mmCIF file of C-alpha atoms in Angstrom:
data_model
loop_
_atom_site.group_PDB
_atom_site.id
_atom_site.type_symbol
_atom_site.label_atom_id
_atom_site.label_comp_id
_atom_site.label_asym_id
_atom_site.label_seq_id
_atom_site.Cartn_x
_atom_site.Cartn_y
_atom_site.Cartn_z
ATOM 1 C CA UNK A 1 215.504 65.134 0.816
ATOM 2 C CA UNK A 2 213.800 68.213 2.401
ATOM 3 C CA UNK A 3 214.512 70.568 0.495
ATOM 4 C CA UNK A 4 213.752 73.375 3.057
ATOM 5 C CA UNK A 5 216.237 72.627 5.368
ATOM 6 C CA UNK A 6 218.534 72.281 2.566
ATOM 7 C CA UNK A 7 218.214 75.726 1.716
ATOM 8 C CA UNK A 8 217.746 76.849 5.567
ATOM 9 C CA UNK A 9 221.545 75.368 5.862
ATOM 10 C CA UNK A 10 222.724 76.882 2.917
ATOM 11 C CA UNK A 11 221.383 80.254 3.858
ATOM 12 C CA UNK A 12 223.617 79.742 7.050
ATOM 13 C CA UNK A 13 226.953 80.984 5.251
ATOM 14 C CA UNK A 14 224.955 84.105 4.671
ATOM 15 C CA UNK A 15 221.858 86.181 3.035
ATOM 16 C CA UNK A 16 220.903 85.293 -0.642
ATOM 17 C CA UNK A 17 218.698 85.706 -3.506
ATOM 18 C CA UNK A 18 216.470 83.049 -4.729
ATOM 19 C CA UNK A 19 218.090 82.314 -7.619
ATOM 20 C CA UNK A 20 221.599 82.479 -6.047
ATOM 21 C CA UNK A 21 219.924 79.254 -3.611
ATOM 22 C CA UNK A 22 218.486 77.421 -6.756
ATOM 23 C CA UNK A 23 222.426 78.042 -7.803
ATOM 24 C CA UNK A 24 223.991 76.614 -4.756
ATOM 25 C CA UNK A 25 221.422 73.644 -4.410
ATOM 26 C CA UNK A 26 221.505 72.547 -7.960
ATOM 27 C CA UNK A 27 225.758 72.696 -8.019
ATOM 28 C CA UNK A 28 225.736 71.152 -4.361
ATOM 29 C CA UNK A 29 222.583 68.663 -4.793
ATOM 30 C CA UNK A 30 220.990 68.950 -7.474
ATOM 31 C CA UNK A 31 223.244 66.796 -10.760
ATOM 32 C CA UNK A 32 220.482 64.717 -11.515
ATOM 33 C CA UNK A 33 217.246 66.351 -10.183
ATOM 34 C CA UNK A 34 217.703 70.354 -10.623
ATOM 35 C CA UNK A 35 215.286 72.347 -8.631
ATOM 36 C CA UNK A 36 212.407 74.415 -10.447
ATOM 37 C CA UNK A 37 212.571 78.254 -9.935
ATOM 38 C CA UNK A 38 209.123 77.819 -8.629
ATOM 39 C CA UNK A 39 210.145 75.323 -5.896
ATOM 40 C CA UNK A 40 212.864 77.400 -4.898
ATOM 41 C CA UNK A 41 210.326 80.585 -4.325
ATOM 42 C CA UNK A 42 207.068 78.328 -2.968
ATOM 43 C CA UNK A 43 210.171 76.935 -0.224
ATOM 44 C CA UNK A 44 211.411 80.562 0.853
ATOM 45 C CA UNK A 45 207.148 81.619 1.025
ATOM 46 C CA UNK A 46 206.489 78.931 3.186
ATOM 47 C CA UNK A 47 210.024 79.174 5.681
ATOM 48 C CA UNK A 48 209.334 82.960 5.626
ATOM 49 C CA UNK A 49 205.785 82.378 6.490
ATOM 50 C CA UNK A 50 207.141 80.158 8.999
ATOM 51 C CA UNK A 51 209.691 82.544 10.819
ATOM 52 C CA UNK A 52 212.593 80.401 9.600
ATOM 53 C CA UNK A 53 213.615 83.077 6.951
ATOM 54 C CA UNK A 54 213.415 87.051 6.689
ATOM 55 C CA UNK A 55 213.553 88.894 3.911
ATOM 56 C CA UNK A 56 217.281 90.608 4.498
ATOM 57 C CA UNK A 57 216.932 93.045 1.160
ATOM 58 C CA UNK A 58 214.633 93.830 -1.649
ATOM 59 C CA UNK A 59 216.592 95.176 -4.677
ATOM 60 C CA UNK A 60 215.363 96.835 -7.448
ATOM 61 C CA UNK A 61 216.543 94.834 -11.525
ATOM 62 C CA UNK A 62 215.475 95.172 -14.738
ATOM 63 C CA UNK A 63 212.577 92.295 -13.875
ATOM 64 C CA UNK A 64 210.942 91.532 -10.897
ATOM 65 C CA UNK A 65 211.758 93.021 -7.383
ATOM 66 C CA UNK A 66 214.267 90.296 -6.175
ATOM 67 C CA UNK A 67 214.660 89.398 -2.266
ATOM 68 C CA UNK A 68 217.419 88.496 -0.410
ATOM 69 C CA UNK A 69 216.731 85.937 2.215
ATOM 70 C CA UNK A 70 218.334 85.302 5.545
ATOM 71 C CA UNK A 71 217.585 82.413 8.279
ATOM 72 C CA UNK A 72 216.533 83.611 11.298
ATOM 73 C CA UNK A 73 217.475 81.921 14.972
ATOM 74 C CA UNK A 74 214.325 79.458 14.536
ATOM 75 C CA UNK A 75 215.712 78.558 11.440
ATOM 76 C CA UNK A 76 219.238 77.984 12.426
ATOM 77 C CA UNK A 77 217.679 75.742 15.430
ATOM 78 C CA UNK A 78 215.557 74.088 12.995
ATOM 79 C CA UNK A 79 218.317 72.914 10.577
ATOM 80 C CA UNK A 80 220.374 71.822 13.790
ATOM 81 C CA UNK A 81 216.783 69.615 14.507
ATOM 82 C CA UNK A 82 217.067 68.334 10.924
ATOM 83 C CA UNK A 83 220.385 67.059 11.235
ATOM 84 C CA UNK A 84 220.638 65.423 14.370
ATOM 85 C CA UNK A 85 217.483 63.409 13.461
ATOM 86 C CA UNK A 86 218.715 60.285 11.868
ATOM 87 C CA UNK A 87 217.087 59.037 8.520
ATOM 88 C CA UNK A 88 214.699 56.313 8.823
ATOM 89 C CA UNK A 89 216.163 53.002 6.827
ATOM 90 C CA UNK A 90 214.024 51.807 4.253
ATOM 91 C CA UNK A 91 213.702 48.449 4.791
ATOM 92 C CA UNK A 92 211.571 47.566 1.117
ATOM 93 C CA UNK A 93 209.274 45.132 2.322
ATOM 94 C CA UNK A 94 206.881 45.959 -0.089
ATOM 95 C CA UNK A 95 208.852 45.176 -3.371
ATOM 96 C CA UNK A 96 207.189 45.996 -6.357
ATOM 97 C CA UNK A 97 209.794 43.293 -7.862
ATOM 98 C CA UNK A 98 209.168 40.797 -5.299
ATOM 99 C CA UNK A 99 205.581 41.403 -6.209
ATOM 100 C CA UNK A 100 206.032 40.732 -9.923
ATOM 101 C CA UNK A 101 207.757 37.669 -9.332
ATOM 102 C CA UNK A 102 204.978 35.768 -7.182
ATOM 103 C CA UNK A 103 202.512 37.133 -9.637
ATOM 104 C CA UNK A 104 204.239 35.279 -11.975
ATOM 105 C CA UNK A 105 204.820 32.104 -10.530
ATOM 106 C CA UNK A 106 200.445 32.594 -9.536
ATOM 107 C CA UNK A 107 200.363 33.429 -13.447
ATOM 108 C CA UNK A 108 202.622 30.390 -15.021
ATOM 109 C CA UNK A 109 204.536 32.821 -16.458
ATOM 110 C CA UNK A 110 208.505 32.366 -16.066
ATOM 111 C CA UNK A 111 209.688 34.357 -13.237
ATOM 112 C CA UNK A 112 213.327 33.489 -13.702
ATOM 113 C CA UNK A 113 213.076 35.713 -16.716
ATOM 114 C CA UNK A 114 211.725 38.480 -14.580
ATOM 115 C CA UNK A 115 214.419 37.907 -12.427
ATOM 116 C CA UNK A 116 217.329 37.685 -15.311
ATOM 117 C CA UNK A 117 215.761 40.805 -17.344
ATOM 118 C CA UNK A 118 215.860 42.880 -13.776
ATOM 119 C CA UNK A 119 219.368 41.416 -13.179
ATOM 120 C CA UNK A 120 220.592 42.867 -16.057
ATOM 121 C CA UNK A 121 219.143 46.586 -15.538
ATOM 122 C CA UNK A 122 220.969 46.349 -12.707
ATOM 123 C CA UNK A 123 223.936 45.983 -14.404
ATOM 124 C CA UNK A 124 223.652 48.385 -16.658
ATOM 125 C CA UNK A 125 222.920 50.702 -14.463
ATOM 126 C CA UNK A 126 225.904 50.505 -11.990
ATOM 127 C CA UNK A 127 228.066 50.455 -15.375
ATOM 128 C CA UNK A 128 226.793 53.860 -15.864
ATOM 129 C CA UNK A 129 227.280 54.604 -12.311
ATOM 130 C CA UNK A 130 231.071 53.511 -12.315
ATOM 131 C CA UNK A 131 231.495 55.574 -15.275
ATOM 132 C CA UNK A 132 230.098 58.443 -13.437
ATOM 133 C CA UNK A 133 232.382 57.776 -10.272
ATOM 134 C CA UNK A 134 235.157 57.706 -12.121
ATOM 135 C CA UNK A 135 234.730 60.851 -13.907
ATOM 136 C CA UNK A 136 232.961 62.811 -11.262
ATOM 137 C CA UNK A 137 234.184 64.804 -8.297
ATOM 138 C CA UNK A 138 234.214 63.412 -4.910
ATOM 139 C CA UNK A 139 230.554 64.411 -4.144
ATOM 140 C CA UNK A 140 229.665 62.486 -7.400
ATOM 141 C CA UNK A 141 231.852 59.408 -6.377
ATOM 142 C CA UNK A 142 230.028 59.139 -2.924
ATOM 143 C CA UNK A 143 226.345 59.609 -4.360
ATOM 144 C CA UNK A 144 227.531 57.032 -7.171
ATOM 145 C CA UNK A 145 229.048 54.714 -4.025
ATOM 146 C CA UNK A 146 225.183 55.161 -2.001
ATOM 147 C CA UNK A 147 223.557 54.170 -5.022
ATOM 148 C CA UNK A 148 225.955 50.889 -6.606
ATOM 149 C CA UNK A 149 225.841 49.759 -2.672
ATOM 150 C CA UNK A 150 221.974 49.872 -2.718
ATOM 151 C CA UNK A 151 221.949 47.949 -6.627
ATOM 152 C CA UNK A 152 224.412 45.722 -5.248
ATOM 153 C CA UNK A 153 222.426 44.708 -2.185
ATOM 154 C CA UNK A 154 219.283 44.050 -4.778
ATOM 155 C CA UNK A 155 221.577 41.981 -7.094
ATOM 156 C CA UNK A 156 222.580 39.949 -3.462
ATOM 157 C CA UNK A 157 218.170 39.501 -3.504
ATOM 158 C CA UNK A 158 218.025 38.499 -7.300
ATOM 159 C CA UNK A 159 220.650 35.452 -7.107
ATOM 160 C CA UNK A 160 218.966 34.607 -3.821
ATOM 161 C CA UNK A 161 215.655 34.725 -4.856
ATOM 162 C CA UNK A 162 216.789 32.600 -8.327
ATOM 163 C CA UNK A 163 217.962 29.884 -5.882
ATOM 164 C CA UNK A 164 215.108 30.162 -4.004
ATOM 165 C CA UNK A 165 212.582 29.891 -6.931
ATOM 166 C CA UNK A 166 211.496 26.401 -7.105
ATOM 167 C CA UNK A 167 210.353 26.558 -3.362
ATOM 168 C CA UNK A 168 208.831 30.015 -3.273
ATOM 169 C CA UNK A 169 206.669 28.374 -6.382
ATOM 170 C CA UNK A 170 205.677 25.395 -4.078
ATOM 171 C CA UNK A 171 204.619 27.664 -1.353
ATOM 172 C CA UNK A 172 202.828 30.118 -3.834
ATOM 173 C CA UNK A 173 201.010 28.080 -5.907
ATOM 174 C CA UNK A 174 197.959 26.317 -5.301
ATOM 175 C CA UNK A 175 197.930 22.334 -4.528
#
């Protein structure tokens, strides 16, 4: 996620203070990975640095001056860039668990175990994930639905690999 143009777009509804952004990305974005105060201030440095950002106020607290941020045209045109640029797929052809599994087979070690101990993860994972769904709000039931479609599409690889297993260990071993 860049988390610049995240806060470019959420600047769009209007001017705010750094930790009114932090706020707004952490309720909006952030449930499992919260930004840091000092990612939130490094960002609006760099994107005012950048002319994507002014500062729109400077008010006076009991701590620290605090600055009210606004996006600029550039940024506005920027965040429209962002958008319309589709995300690359990931296609995961370098699997760390596809990697573990010919080791294994190169190491006589049992890979169907590898396979069966990664299997269940899996599933305990998108347990917790249903849970989640099921309790959360809609923007919590579609990052839940992203992430059990992307477990479900590795436990698809797991029983097909399983099958597969005698013959990748004929290909994969020596002699």
């Amino acid at each position: 996620m860049s988390i610049g143009h995240t806060l470019l777009g959420l600047l769009e509804s209007g001017p705010r203070h750094g930790y009114d952004l932090k706020r707004a990305f952490d309720e909006k974005f952030g449930h499992d990975k919260p930004l840091h105060y000092g990612q939130v201030y490094s960002t609006m440095s760099r994107l005012l640095k950048n002319g994507l950002v002014e500062v729109d106020g400077i008010e006076a607290g009991e701590g620290p001056e605090r600055k009210r941020y606004a996006i600029t045209e550039a940024g506005i045109t920027d965040v429209q860039r962002w958008l319309a640029t589709p995300e690359k797929p990931e296609p995961y052809l370098q699997s760390t668990l596809y990697t573990k599994v010919v080791l294994a087979l190169l190491t006589h070690r049992d890979a169907a175990d590898i396979l069966d101990t990664q299997r269940a993860e899996h599933l305990r994972l998108m347990r917790i994930l249903t849970d989640r769904k099921r309790k959360g709000d809609l923007a919590d039931q579609l990052i839940c639905d992203h992430a059990l479609f992307h477990l479900e599409a590795d436990l698809r690889w797991l029983e097909l690999t399983s099958a597969r297993l005698g013959k990748l260990a004929k290909e994969v071993l020596p002699g």
